[in-house]
Amino acid sequence: MQNAISAVDFAPILPAWLLVALAVLALLALVPALWRRARGVWWRALSFALLLLALGNPRLVQETRETRPDIALLVQDRSDSARIGSRGAQMDAARAALEADAARFPDLELRTLDVPEGGNQGTRLMTAIDRALADIPRARLAGVLALTDGQAHDVPAAPSFDAPFHTILPGAPGEVDRRIRVIEAPGFGIVGRSVELRLAVEDLGVPAAQAQGAVRLTIRRDGNPPRVESVPLGREHRITIPIERGGPSVVEIAADQRPGEVSTLNNRAVVTINGVRDRLRVLLVSGEPHSGERTWRRLLKADPNVDLVHFTILRPPEKDDLTPLNELALIAFPVRELFQVKLREFDLIVFDRFANRGILPPVYLRNIADYVRDGGALLLSVGPEFLGPTSLAATPLGQVLPARPLGGTEGLAEGAFRPRVTDAGARHPVTQGLTGANQGEAQPQWGRWYRHLRAGTESGTTVMDSGDGTPLLQLDRVGEGRVALLLSDQIWLWSRGHDGGGPQAELLRRAAHWLMKEPELEEEDLLARVENGTLTVTRRSVEAGPPPEITVTAPDGTVIRRPPQAEGGGRAVLALPAEQPGVWQ
């Protein structure tokens, strides 16, 4: 509606007080003339009036005014929790009714807004409202109506607008719901120790007198067989979770269903605890001083989280130069303390060019083999000493080694060669993507080595070879533990930059971390994450060929089977929309 209005407006040239003063002076000048009834007094008064009127600067103003309607904002929550059961249909029906009612008022404009699922950030209801109000003049804001389930995670201490706010909640009177409320869940835990989860099982919408008793709680970790505990309703309960390995441990907690509850989605909770190692204890035993010994020491000492115990055999038992014992300044090798008493305190044992010259009796070598089978880590970097009767392959430790040297003169190969990453190594996280590695039939871009051992493989995966098909770096799983065998003592050439050098630090770091079961270097792994409404499943494997089909179970029990898309490097990825709230398997 438009209205035309005309009026006179004044915009004085001089300040108002000065105009008043001039009017008073004009009046004082006219008073004597009026008293004497002088001729022309009225003409003088008219002149003064016209002069004051001119100084008042009168203007004729014509206005055309248009009436603008008020604006109401209708906000609908589209988060996952707002679509549980019949909530979504109820809110859609309420929205249609409100839009129909608002259309009957010509002086009211209704604007609508949908609030999407916020993922880990929760429902950002008030943030969406503030963004929508930025385009609405506050003088025209009639009010805000919110269709929501009442779960908002950004409610401010004070509203940012001065207008009525109405909330319409879906549901029915007397509804009840059981939920698991996680009070405290640590994100990290030390391997070998335990952490505590604090939670409470609550029945919402139930009178306090009835929200009592106990409920059965099922706890499952990493897909292992579950354990069942009885938990009192409405009271805090503590659950002890032992951290047995590095990397994420997924703990799934489920409470029994309550009859008549709205949904069972709140009956389950998932907590991820990342296991970290406090300190890594590494035992490095060098059989003799040599050029590569410093490479190992520098690598292990560069990590502040590594406690390194290093021994070098300077004087083997067979050496007899008649030097008096009181003149020797050598420390006796603590064989029993290292390989029997404190053996299982080490996370990794490294033998660098170590020959069996009677220093370690067979019982201690058998202890090391048992240590590996029970979950320990062993790395051997060998040279010519790995051949003949002093080889560790001829001891009880040889039972856990993935390769054995060839006999006679065939075991030692001397001559320049460039280490190559095998096809399996291109998919293994220890050697995948190394700087300078060979691509297809192309030659590697790193420096040459000049000696390696020929060995026959018995188990494990060959991730690097010498170019003639003989293994150079062999990785193997033995029982619960892992073994790495480097069939050359020439990797120190890379650290010196010989012939362009190579990624010796990265290669040895990855090998050591793989041996100690760091999760980011698992060669056979299946990872999943939900982010921004998308479920991404990543499979990593050293097996050649097309990746197998992946089975995904949605929270409502729907089973989806899809083949992932290979991305190279042993990885295959499957992406699916994850629109349902709850636990995906």
Coordinates of C-alpha atoms in Angstrom, one line a residue:
M1 CA 0.0 0.0 0.0
Q2 CA 1.3 3.5 -1.0
N3 CA 0.2 6.9 0.6
A4 CA 1.1 10.3 -0.8
I5 CA 1.6 13.1 1.9
S6 CA 2.4 16.8 1.4
A7 CA 3.7 19.1 4.1
V8 CA 5.8 22.2 4.7
D9 CA 9.2 21.7 6.3
F10 CA 11.6 24.3 7.7
A11 CA 15.4 24.2 7.4
P12 CA 16.6 27.4 9.1
I13 CA 19.7 29.0 7.7
L14 CA 20.5 30.4 11.1
P15 CA 20.4 28.7 14.5
A16 CA 17.0 28.8 16.2
W17 CA 18.2 30.9 19.1
L18 CA 19.5 33.5 16.7
L19 CA 16.2 33.6 14.8
V20 CA 14.4 34.2 18.1
A21 CA 16.7 37.0 19.0
L22 CA 16.2 38.7 15.6
A23 CA 12.4 38.4 16.1
V24 CA 12.6 40.0 19.5
L25 CA 14.7 42.9 18.1
A26 CA 12.2 43.4 15.3
L27 CA 9.4 43.5 17.8
L28 CA 11.3 46.0 20.0
A29 CA 11.8 48.2 16.9
L30 CA 8.1 48.1 16.1
V31 CA 6.8 48.9 19.6
P32 CA 7.6 52.7 19.5
A33 CA 6.1 53.0 16.1
L34 CA 3.0 51.2 17.2
W35 CA 2.8 53.4 20.3
R36 CA 3.0 56.6 18.2
R37 CA 0.8 55.1 15.5
A38 CA 3.4 56.1 13.0
R39 CA 2.6 55.7 9.3
G40 CA 3.9 52.5 7.5
V41 CA 4.3 50.5 10.7
W42 CA 2.5 47.6 9.2
W43 CA 4.6 47.6 6.2
R44 CA 7.7 47.4 8.5
A45 CA 6.1 44.5 10.4
L46 CA 5.5 42.7 7.1
S47 CA 9.1 43.3 6.0
F48 CA 10.4 41.9 9.3
A49 CA 8.1 38.9 9.0
L50 CA 9.2 38.2 5.4
L51 CA 12.8 38.5 6.4
L52 CA 12.4 36.0 9.3
L53 CA 10.4 33.7 7.1
A54 CA 13.2 33.7 4.5
L55 CA 15.8 33.0 7.2
G56 CA 13.6 30.0 8.3
N57 CA 14.0 28.5 4.8
P58 CA 10.5 26.9 4.3
R59 CA 10.2 24.0 1.9
L60 CA 7.2 22.1 0.5
V61 CA 7.8 18.4 1.0
Q62 CA 5.8 15.7 -0.8
E63 CA 6.3 12.1 0.5
T64 CA 5.2 8.8 -1.0
R65 CA 5.1 6.1 1.7
E66 CA 4.8 2.3 1.1
T67 CA 3.8 -0.1 3.8
R68 CA 6.1 -3.1 4.1
P69 CA 5.0 -6.4 5.7
D70 CA 6.5 -7.8 8.8
I71 CA 8.9 -10.8 8.4
A72 CA 8.7 -14.0 10.3
L73 CA 11.4 -16.6 10.1
L74 CA 10.5 -20.3 10.1
V75 CA 13.4 -22.7 10.9
Q76 CA 13.2 -26.4 10.5
D77 CA 15.8 -28.8 12.0
R78 CA 17.0 -31.4 9.4
S79 CA 19.5 -33.1 11.6
D80 CA 19.6 -36.9 12.0
S81 CA 18.1 -36.7 15.5
A82 CA 15.1 -34.7 14.1
R83 CA 14.3 -37.6 11.7
I84 CA 14.1 -40.4 14.2
G85 CA 10.8 -42.2 14.1
S86 CA 7.9 -40.0 13.0
R87 CA 9.6 -36.7 14.0
G88 CA 10.4 -35.8 10.4
A89 CA 6.9 -36.3 9.1
Q90 CA 5.4 -34.4 12.1
M91 CA 7.6 -31.4 11.5
D92 CA 6.9 -31.5 7.7
A93 CA 3.2 -31.4 8.5
A94 CA 3.6 -28.6 11.0
R95 CA 5.6 -26.6 8.5
A96 CA 3.0 -27.0 5.8
A97 CA 0.3 -25.8 8.2
L98 CA 2.3 -22.8 9.3
E99 CA 3.0 -21.8 5.7
A100 CA -0.7 -22.1 4.9
D101 CA -1.7 -20.0 7.9
A102 CA 0.9 -17.3 7.1
A103 CA -0.3 -17.0 3.5
R104 CA -3.7 -15.7 4.9
F105 CA -2.0 -12.5 6.3
P106 CA -1.2 -10.0 3.5
D107 CA 1.0 -7.9 5.9
L108 CA 3.2 -10.9 6.9
E109 CA 6.1 -12.4 4.9
L110 CA 7.2 -15.8 6.0
R111 CA 10.8 -16.9 5.2
T112 CA 11.9 -20.5 5.7
L113 CA 15.3 -22.0 6.5
D114 CA 16.5 -25.6 6.8
V115 CA 19.3 -26.4 9.3
P116 CA 21.4 -29.4 7.9
E117 CA 23.1 -32.1 9.9
G118 CA 26.2 -30.7 11.6
G119 CA 28.2 -33.9 12.0
N120 CA 30.6 -33.7 14.9
Q121 CA 29.7 -30.1 15.5
G122 CA 26.1 -31.0 16.5
T123 CA 23.0 -29.1 15.5
R124 CA 24.0 -25.4 14.8
L125 CA 20.5 -24.0 15.1
M126 CA 21.2 -20.5 16.5
T127 CA 24.1 -20.0 14.1
A128 CA 21.8 -20.7 11.2
I129 CA 19.2 -18.3 12.6
D130 CA 21.8 -15.5 13.0
R131 CA 23.0 -15.9 9.4
A132 CA 19.4 -15.7 8.2
L133 CA 18.6 -12.6 10.3
A134 CA 21.5 -10.7 8.7
D135 CA 19.3 -10.1 5.7
I136 CA 16.2 -9.1 7.7
P137 CA 15.8 -5.5 9.0
R138 CA 15.3 -5.8 12.8
A139 CA 12.4 -3.3 12.7
R140 CA 10.4 -5.7 10.4
L141 CA 11.2 -8.9 12.4
A142 CA 8.0 -10.3 13.7
G143 CA 9.4 -13.4 15.4
V144 CA 11.2 -16.7 14.9
L145 CA 9.5 -20.1 14.8
A146 CA 11.8 -23.2 15.2
L147 CA 10.7 -26.7 14.3
T148 CA 13.2 -28.8 16.2
D149 CA 13.6 -31.8 18.4
G150 CA 15.1 -29.5 21.1
Q151 CA 18.7 -30.6 20.6
A152 CA 20.8 -27.5 19.8
H153 CA 24.5 -27.3 20.5
D154 CA 25.1 -23.5 20.0
V155 CA 22.6 -21.9 22.3
P156 CA 24.1 -18.5 23.5
A157 CA 23.8 -17.1 27.0
A158 CA 21.7 -14.2 25.6
P159 CA 19.8 -14.1 22.2
S160 CA 21.2 -11.9 19.5
F161 CA 17.8 -10.5 18.5
D162 CA 14.9 -8.8 20.3
A163 CA 11.8 -10.6 18.9
P164 CA 9.5 -13.5 20.0
F165 CA 11.0 -17.0 19.7
H166 CA 8.7 -20.0 19.5
T167 CA 9.7 -23.7 19.5
I168 CA 7.5 -26.4 18.2
L169 CA 8.6 -29.9 19.3
P170 CA 7.5 -33.1 17.6
G171 CA 6.4 -36.1 19.6
A172 CA 3.6 -37.1 21.9
P173 CA 2.9 -36.7 25.6
G174 CA 4.4 -39.4 27.8
E175 CA 7.2 -40.5 25.5
V176 CA 10.2 -42.2 27.1
D177 CA 13.7 -42.8 25.9
R178 CA 16.7 -44.6 27.3
R179 CA 20.1 -43.2 26.6
I180 CA 23.8 -43.8 27.4
R181 CA 25.4 -40.5 28.6
V182 CA 29.2 -40.6 28.3
I183 CA 30.5 -38.4 31.1
E184 CA 34.2 -38.8 30.5
A185 CA 36.1 -40.7 27.9
P186 CA 39.9 -40.3 27.5
G187 CA 41.1 -39.8 24.0
F188 CA 44.5 -41.4 24.7
G189 CA 45.8 -44.2 26.8
I190 CA 49.3 -45.6 27.5
V191 CA 49.9 -49.1 26.1
G192 CA 50.1 -51.6 28.9
R193 CA 47.9 -49.6 31.2
S194 CA 44.2 -49.2 31.7
V195 CA 41.8 -46.2 31.3
E196 CA 38.4 -45.6 32.8
L197 CA 35.2 -44.6 31.1
R198 CA 32.6 -42.7 33.1
L199 CA 29.0 -43.1 31.9
A200 CA 25.5 -43.2 33.1
V201 CA 22.4 -45.0 31.7
E202 CA 19.3 -42.7 32.0
D203 CA 15.6 -43.2 31.3
L204 CA 14.2 -39.8 30.1
G205 CA 10.6 -38.9 30.5
V206 CA 10.1 -41.4 33.4
P207 CA 9.2 -40.2 36.9
A208 CA 12.1 -40.3 39.3
A209 CA 10.4 -43.0 41.4
Q210 CA 10.3 -45.3 38.3
A211 CA 13.8 -44.5 37.0
Q212 CA 15.4 -46.9 39.3
G213 CA 16.8 -50.4 39.2
A214 CA 19.5 -51.9 37.0
V215 CA 20.0 -52.4 33.3
R216 CA 22.3 -54.8 31.5
L217 CA 25.2 -53.2 29.7
T218 CA 27.1 -55.0 26.9
I219 CA 30.7 -53.9 26.2
R220 CA 32.6 -54.9 23.1
R221 CA 36.1 -53.7 22.1
D222 CA 37.5 -54.0 18.6
G223 CA 35.0 -56.7 17.7
N224 CA 36.1 -59.1 20.4
P225 CA 33.6 -61.2 22.4
P226 CA 31.5 -58.9 24.6
R227 CA 31.4 -58.7 28.3
V228 CA 28.2 -57.9 30.2
E229 CA 27.8 -55.8 33.3
S230 CA 24.8 -54.7 35.4
V231 CA 24.6 -51.0 35.8
P232 CA 22.3 -49.0 38.1
L233 CA 20.0 -46.6 36.3
G234 CA 20.6 -42.9 36.7
R235 CA 23.9 -43.3 38.5
E236 CA 27.5 -42.9 37.3
H237 CA 29.3 -46.1 36.4
R238 CA 33.0 -46.7 35.6
I239 CA 34.3 -49.1 33.0
T240 CA 38.0 -50.2 33.0
I241 CA 39.5 -50.6 29.5
P242 CA 43.0 -52.1 29.2
I243 CA 45.1 -50.6 26.4
E244 CA 46.9 -53.6 24.9
R245 CA 48.2 -52.1 21.6
G246 CA 49.0 -48.9 19.9
G247 CA 46.5 -47.2 17.6
P248 CA 42.8 -46.7 18.0
S249 CA 40.7 -49.1 20.1
V250 CA 37.0 -48.9 19.4
V251 CA 34.8 -49.5 22.4
E252 CA 31.1 -50.1 21.7
I253 CA 28.6 -49.9 24.6
A254 CA 25.0 -51.0 24.3
A255 CA 22.2 -50.9 26.9
D256 CA 19.1 -53.2 26.8
Q257 CA 16.0 -51.8 25.2
R258 CA 13.3 -50.3 27.3
P259 CA 9.8 -51.2 26.4
G260 CA 7.9 -48.4 24.6
E261 CA 11.0 -46.1 24.1
V262 CA 11.1 -43.7 21.2
S263 CA 14.2 -45.1 19.6
T264 CA 17.1 -47.4 20.4
L265 CA 19.7 -45.2 18.8
N266 CA 20.6 -43.6 22.2
N267 CA 21.0 -47.1 23.7
R268 CA 24.4 -47.4 22.0
A269 CA 27.6 -45.3 22.3
V270 CA 31.0 -45.7 20.6
V271 CA 34.2 -44.4 22.1
T272 CA 37.6 -44.4 20.3
I273 CA 40.7 -44.5 22.5
N274 CA 44.1 -44.1 20.8
G275 CA 46.8 -46.2 22.4
V276 CA 50.2 -44.6 22.6
R277 CA 53.5 -45.9 23.9
D278 CA 55.0 -44.1 26.8
R279 CA 58.6 -44.8 25.8
L280 CA 60.1 -47.1 23.2
R281 CA 62.9 -49.3 24.6
V282 CA 65.2 -50.5 21.9
L283 CA 68.2 -52.9 22.3
L284 CA 70.9 -52.5 19.6
V285 CA 73.7 -55.1 19.6
S286 CA 76.5 -54.6 17.1
G287 CA 78.7 -57.6 16.5
E288 CA 81.8 -55.5 15.7
P289 CA 82.7 -51.8 15.0
H290 CA 82.0 -50.9 11.4
S291 CA 81.0 -48.0 9.2
G292 CA 77.3 -48.6 9.4
E293 CA 77.1 -48.8 13.2
R294 CA 76.8 -45.0 13.5
T295 CA 73.8 -45.0 11.1
W296 CA 71.8 -47.2 13.4
R297 CA 72.7 -45.2 16.5
R298 CA 71.9 -41.8 14.9
L299 CA 68.6 -43.1 13.7
L300 CA 67.5 -44.4 17.0
K301 CA 68.9 -41.5 19.1
A302 CA 67.1 -39.0 16.8
D303 CA 63.7 -39.9 18.3
P304 CA 63.3 -38.5 21.8
N305 CA 60.7 -41.1 22.6
V306 CA 63.3 -43.9 22.2
D307 CA 65.3 -45.3 25.1
L308 CA 68.3 -46.9 23.4
V309 CA 70.5 -49.5 25.0
H310 CA 73.5 -50.1 22.7
F311 CA 76.3 -52.7 23.0
T312 CA 79.2 -53.2 20.6
I313 CA 81.3 -56.4 20.8
L314 CA 84.8 -55.0 20.8
R315 CA 86.6 -58.1 22.0
P316 CA 85.2 -61.4 20.9
P317 CA 85.8 -64.4 23.2
E318 CA 88.3 -66.1 20.8
K319 CA 90.6 -63.1 20.8
D320 CA 93.6 -63.8 23.1
D321 CA 96.4 -61.3 23.0
L322 CA 97.7 -62.1 26.5
T323 CA 96.6 -58.7 27.8
P324 CA 96.2 -58.8 31.6
L325 CA 92.6 -58.5 32.7
N326 CA 93.4 -55.6 35.1
E327 CA 94.5 -53.6 32.1
L328 CA 91.3 -54.1 30.1
A329 CA 88.8 -51.3 30.3
L330 CA 86.0 -53.2 28.6
I331 CA 82.6 -53.7 30.2
A332 CA 81.4 -57.3 30.4
F333 CA 78.4 -58.0 28.1
P334 CA 75.4 -58.5 30.5
V335 CA 74.0 -61.5 28.7
R336 CA 71.8 -62.9 31.4
E337 CA 70.3 -59.5 32.4
L338 CA 69.5 -58.5 28.8
F339 CA 68.3 -61.8 27.3
Q340 CA 66.6 -63.4 30.2
V341 CA 65.7 -61.0 33.0
K342 CA 64.8 -57.8 31.1
L343 CA 64.3 -59.2 27.6
R344 CA 60.5 -58.6 27.4
E345 CA 60.9 -55.0 28.5
F346 CA 62.3 -54.1 25.1
D347 CA 60.0 -53.1 22.2
L348 CA 62.6 -53.8 19.6
I349 CA 65.8 -55.8 19.4
V350 CA 68.3 -55.0 16.6
F351 CA 71.2 -57.2 15.7
D352 CA 73.7 -55.4 13.5
R353 CA 76.3 -57.7 11.9
F354 CA 76.2 -60.0 15.0
A355 CA 78.0 -63.4 14.7
N356 CA 77.3 -66.3 17.0
R357 CA 80.7 -66.7 18.6
G358 CA 79.5 -68.2 21.8
I359 CA 78.6 -64.9 23.4
L360 CA 74.9 -65.9 23.4
P361 CA 74.3 -69.5 24.5
P362 CA 71.5 -71.4 22.7
V363 CA 69.1 -70.9 25.7
Y364 CA 69.3 -67.1 25.3
L365 CA 68.8 -67.3 21.5
R366 CA 65.8 -69.5 22.1
N367 CA 64.5 -66.8 24.6
I368 CA 64.7 -64.3 21.8
A369 CA 62.8 -66.6 19.4
D370 CA 60.1 -67.0 22.0
Y371 CA 60.0 -63.3 22.6
V372 CA 59.2 -62.8 18.9
R373 CA 56.5 -65.4 18.9
D374 CA 54.9 -63.8 21.9
G375 CA 54.6 -60.4 20.2
G376 CA 58.2 -59.0 20.2
A377 CA 60.0 -57.3 17.3
L378 CA 63.4 -58.3 15.8
L379 CA 65.5 -56.6 13.1
L380 CA 68.6 -58.1 11.7
S381 CA 71.1 -56.2 9.4
V382 CA 73.6 -58.8 8.3
G383 CA 76.8 -59.0 6.3
P384 CA 79.4 -61.8 5.6
E385 CA 79.1 -63.0 9.2
F386 CA 75.6 -64.4 8.3
L387 CA 77.4 -67.1 6.3
G388 CA 79.0 -70.2 7.7
P389 CA 78.9 -71.8 11.2
T390 CA 78.7 -68.4 13.1
S391 CA 75.4 -67.4 11.3
L392 CA 72.4 -66.7 13.5
A393 CA 70.4 -68.7 11.0
A394 CA 72.2 -71.8 12.3
T395 CA 71.0 -71.1 15.9
P396 CA 67.6 -71.5 17.5
L397 CA 66.9 -67.9 16.4
G398 CA 66.9 -69.2 12.8
Q399 CA 63.5 -70.7 13.4
V400 CA 61.9 -67.2 13.3
L401 CA 63.9 -65.8 10.4
P402 CA 62.2 -65.5 7.0
A403 CA 65.2 -66.5 4.9
R404 CA 68.3 -68.6 5.1
P405 CA 71.6 -67.8 3.3
L406 CA 72.8 -70.0 0.5
G407 CA 75.7 -72.2 1.2
G408 CA 79.3 -72.0 -0.1
T409 CA 80.5 -69.2 -2.3
E410 CA 77.0 -68.6 -3.7
G411 CA 75.9 -66.9 -0.5
L412 CA 78.0 -63.7 -0.9
A413 CA 77.5 -61.4 -3.9
E414 CA 79.8 -58.5 -4.4
G415 CA 79.4 -55.8 -7.1
A416 CA 77.6 -52.6 -7.7
F417 CA 73.8 -52.7 -7.7
R418 CA 70.9 -50.5 -6.9
P419 CA 68.3 -51.8 -4.5
R420 CA 64.8 -52.1 -6.0
V421 CA 61.4 -52.0 -4.5
T422 CA 59.4 -55.1 -5.5
D423 CA 55.8 -55.2 -6.7
A424 CA 54.7 -56.3 -3.2
G425 CA 57.0 -53.6 -1.7
A426 CA 55.2 -50.9 -3.8
R427 CA 52.0 -51.9 -1.9
H428 CA 53.7 -52.3 1.5
P429 CA 53.6 -49.2 3.8
V430 CA 57.3 -49.7 4.7
T431 CA 58.5 -49.2 1.2
Q432 CA 55.5 -47.7 -0.6
G433 CA 56.2 -44.2 -2.0
L434 CA 59.9 -44.0 -1.0
T435 CA 61.7 -41.0 -2.5
G436 CA 63.7 -42.2 -5.6
A437 CA 62.1 -45.6 -5.8
N438 CA 61.8 -47.4 -9.1
Q439 CA 58.6 -46.9 -11.0
G440 CA 57.7 -49.9 -13.2
E441 CA 60.8 -50.9 -15.2
A442 CA 62.6 -47.7 -14.6
Q443 CA 65.8 -47.7 -12.5
P444 CA 65.8 -46.3 -8.9
Q445 CA 67.2 -42.8 -8.4
W446 CA 69.2 -43.6 -5.3
G447 CA 72.8 -44.6 -4.8
R448 CA 74.4 -48.0 -5.3
W449 CA 75.4 -50.7 -2.8
Y450 CA 78.3 -53.1 -3.4
R451 CA 77.6 -56.2 -1.3
H452 CA 74.6 -58.3 -0.4
L453 CA 73.8 -61.9 0.6
R454 CA 71.9 -64.4 -1.5
A455 CA 69.3 -66.2 0.5
G456 CA 66.4 -68.5 0.0
T457 CA 63.0 -67.1 1.2
E458 CA 61.0 -69.4 3.5
S459 CA 58.2 -67.0 4.6
G460 CA 57.2 -63.4 4.7
T461 CA 57.1 -60.6 2.1
T462 CA 60.1 -59.5 0.0
V463 CA 59.7 -55.7 -0.2
M464 CA 63.1 -54.9 -1.7
D465 CA 65.5 -57.0 -3.9
S466 CA 68.9 -56.6 -5.3
G467 CA 67.8 -56.4 -8.9
D468 CA 68.6 -60.0 -9.8
G469 CA 65.6 -61.4 -8.0
T470 CA 67.3 -62.3 -4.7
P471 CA 65.7 -60.7 -1.6
L472 CA 67.2 -57.7 0.1
L473 CA 64.7 -56.7 2.7
Q474 CA 62.3 -59.4 4.0
L475 CA 59.4 -58.7 6.4
D476 CA 57.5 -61.5 8.2
R477 CA 55.0 -62.1 11.0
V478 CA 55.9 -64.9 13.4
G479 CA 53.2 -65.8 15.8
E480 CA 52.2 -62.5 17.5
G481 CA 55.5 -60.8 16.7
R482 CA 57.4 -59.5 13.6
V483 CA 60.8 -59.9 12.0
A484 CA 62.7 -57.8 9.5
L485 CA 65.8 -59.2 7.7
L486 CA 68.1 -56.8 5.8
L487 CA 70.5 -58.9 3.7
S488 CA 73.2 -56.3 3.3
D489 CA 75.4 -54.1 5.5
Q490 CA 75.7 -51.3 2.9
I491 CA 72.8 -49.1 3.8
W492 CA 75.2 -46.7 5.6
L493 CA 76.4 -45.6 2.1
W494 CA 73.1 -43.8 1.7
S495 CA 73.6 -41.9 5.0
R496 CA 77.0 -40.7 3.7
G497 CA 75.4 -39.4 0.4
H498 CA 77.4 -41.9 -1.7
D499 CA 76.3 -41.9 -5.4
G500 CA 73.5 -39.5 -4.5
G501 CA 72.5 -41.2 -1.3
G502 CA 69.0 -42.5 -0.5
P503 CA 66.1 -42.5 2.0
Q504 CA 67.9 -44.7 4.6
A505 CA 66.4 -42.7 7.6
E506 CA 62.9 -43.0 6.3
L507 CA 63.3 -46.7 5.3
L508 CA 64.7 -47.7 8.7
R509 CA 62.2 -45.6 10.6
R510 CA 59.3 -47.2 8.8
A511 CA 60.7 -50.7 9.3
A512 CA 61.2 -50.1 13.0
H513 CA 57.7 -48.7 13.4
W514 CA 56.2 -51.6 11.5
L515 CA 58.0 -54.0 13.7
M516 CA 56.6 -52.3 16.8
K517 CA 53.1 -52.4 15.3
E518 CA 52.5 -48.8 14.8
P519 CA 48.9 -48.6 13.3
E520 CA 49.7 -46.2 10.4
L521 CA 52.1 -48.9 9.0
E522 CA 49.8 -51.9 9.0
E523 CA 50.0 -53.6 5.7
E524 CA 46.7 -55.4 6.1
D525 CA 44.2 -52.9 7.4
L526 CA 40.6 -51.7 7.1
L527 CA 39.7 -48.2 8.3
A528 CA 36.4 -46.3 8.2
R529 CA 35.3 -42.8 9.1
V530 CA 32.1 -40.8 8.8
E531 CA 32.6 -37.2 7.9
N532 CA 30.2 -34.6 6.5
G533 CA 27.5 -37.2 5.8
T534 CA 29.9 -39.6 3.9
L535 CA 31.2 -43.0 5.1
T536 CA 34.7 -43.6 3.7
V537 CA 36.2 -47.1 4.0
T538 CA 39.9 -47.5 3.2
R539 CA 41.4 -51.0 2.6
R540 CA 45.1 -51.5 2.5
S541 CA 46.7 -54.7 1.5
V542 CA 49.9 -56.1 -0.1
E543 CA 47.9 -58.7 -2.1
A544 CA 47.8 -58.2 -5.8
G545 CA 44.6 -58.3 -7.9
P546 CA 41.3 -56.5 -7.6
P547 CA 40.2 -55.7 -4.0
P548 CA 37.4 -57.8 -2.5
E549 CA 33.9 -56.7 -1.9
I550 CA 33.3 -54.7 1.3
T551 CA 30.1 -55.4 3.4
V552 CA 28.7 -52.4 5.2
T553 CA 25.9 -52.7 7.8
A554 CA 23.9 -49.5 8.4
P555 CA 22.5 -48.6 11.8
D556 CA 19.0 -49.8 10.7
G557 CA 20.4 -53.2 9.7
T558 CA 20.5 -52.6 6.0
V559 CA 23.4 -54.5 4.4
I560 CA 25.4 -52.9 1.5
R561 CA 27.9 -54.8 -0.5
R562 CA 30.2 -52.8 -2.9
P563 CA 33.7 -53.3 -4.4
P564 CA 36.1 -50.5 -3.5
Q565 CA 37.9 -48.4 -6.0
A566 CA 41.7 -49.2 -6.3
E567 CA 43.9 -46.1 -5.9
G568 CA 47.3 -47.6 -6.1
G569 CA 49.9 -48.3 -3.5
G570 CA 47.9 -51.2 -2.1
R571 CA 44.9 -48.9 -1.2
A572 CA 41.3 -49.2 -2.2
V573 CA 38.6 -46.7 -1.2
L574 CA 34.8 -47.0 -0.9
A575 CA 32.6 -43.9 -0.3
L576 CA 29.0 -44.2 0.7
P577 CA 26.4 -41.6 1.9
A578 CA 25.9 -42.0 5.6
E579 CA 22.6 -40.3 6.3
Q580 CA 21.5 -42.5 9.2
P581 CA 22.6 -41.7 12.8
G582 CA 24.1 -44.5 14.8
V583 CA 26.8 -47.2 14.5
W584 CA 28.0 -48.3 11.1
Q585 CA 29.7 -51.6 10.8

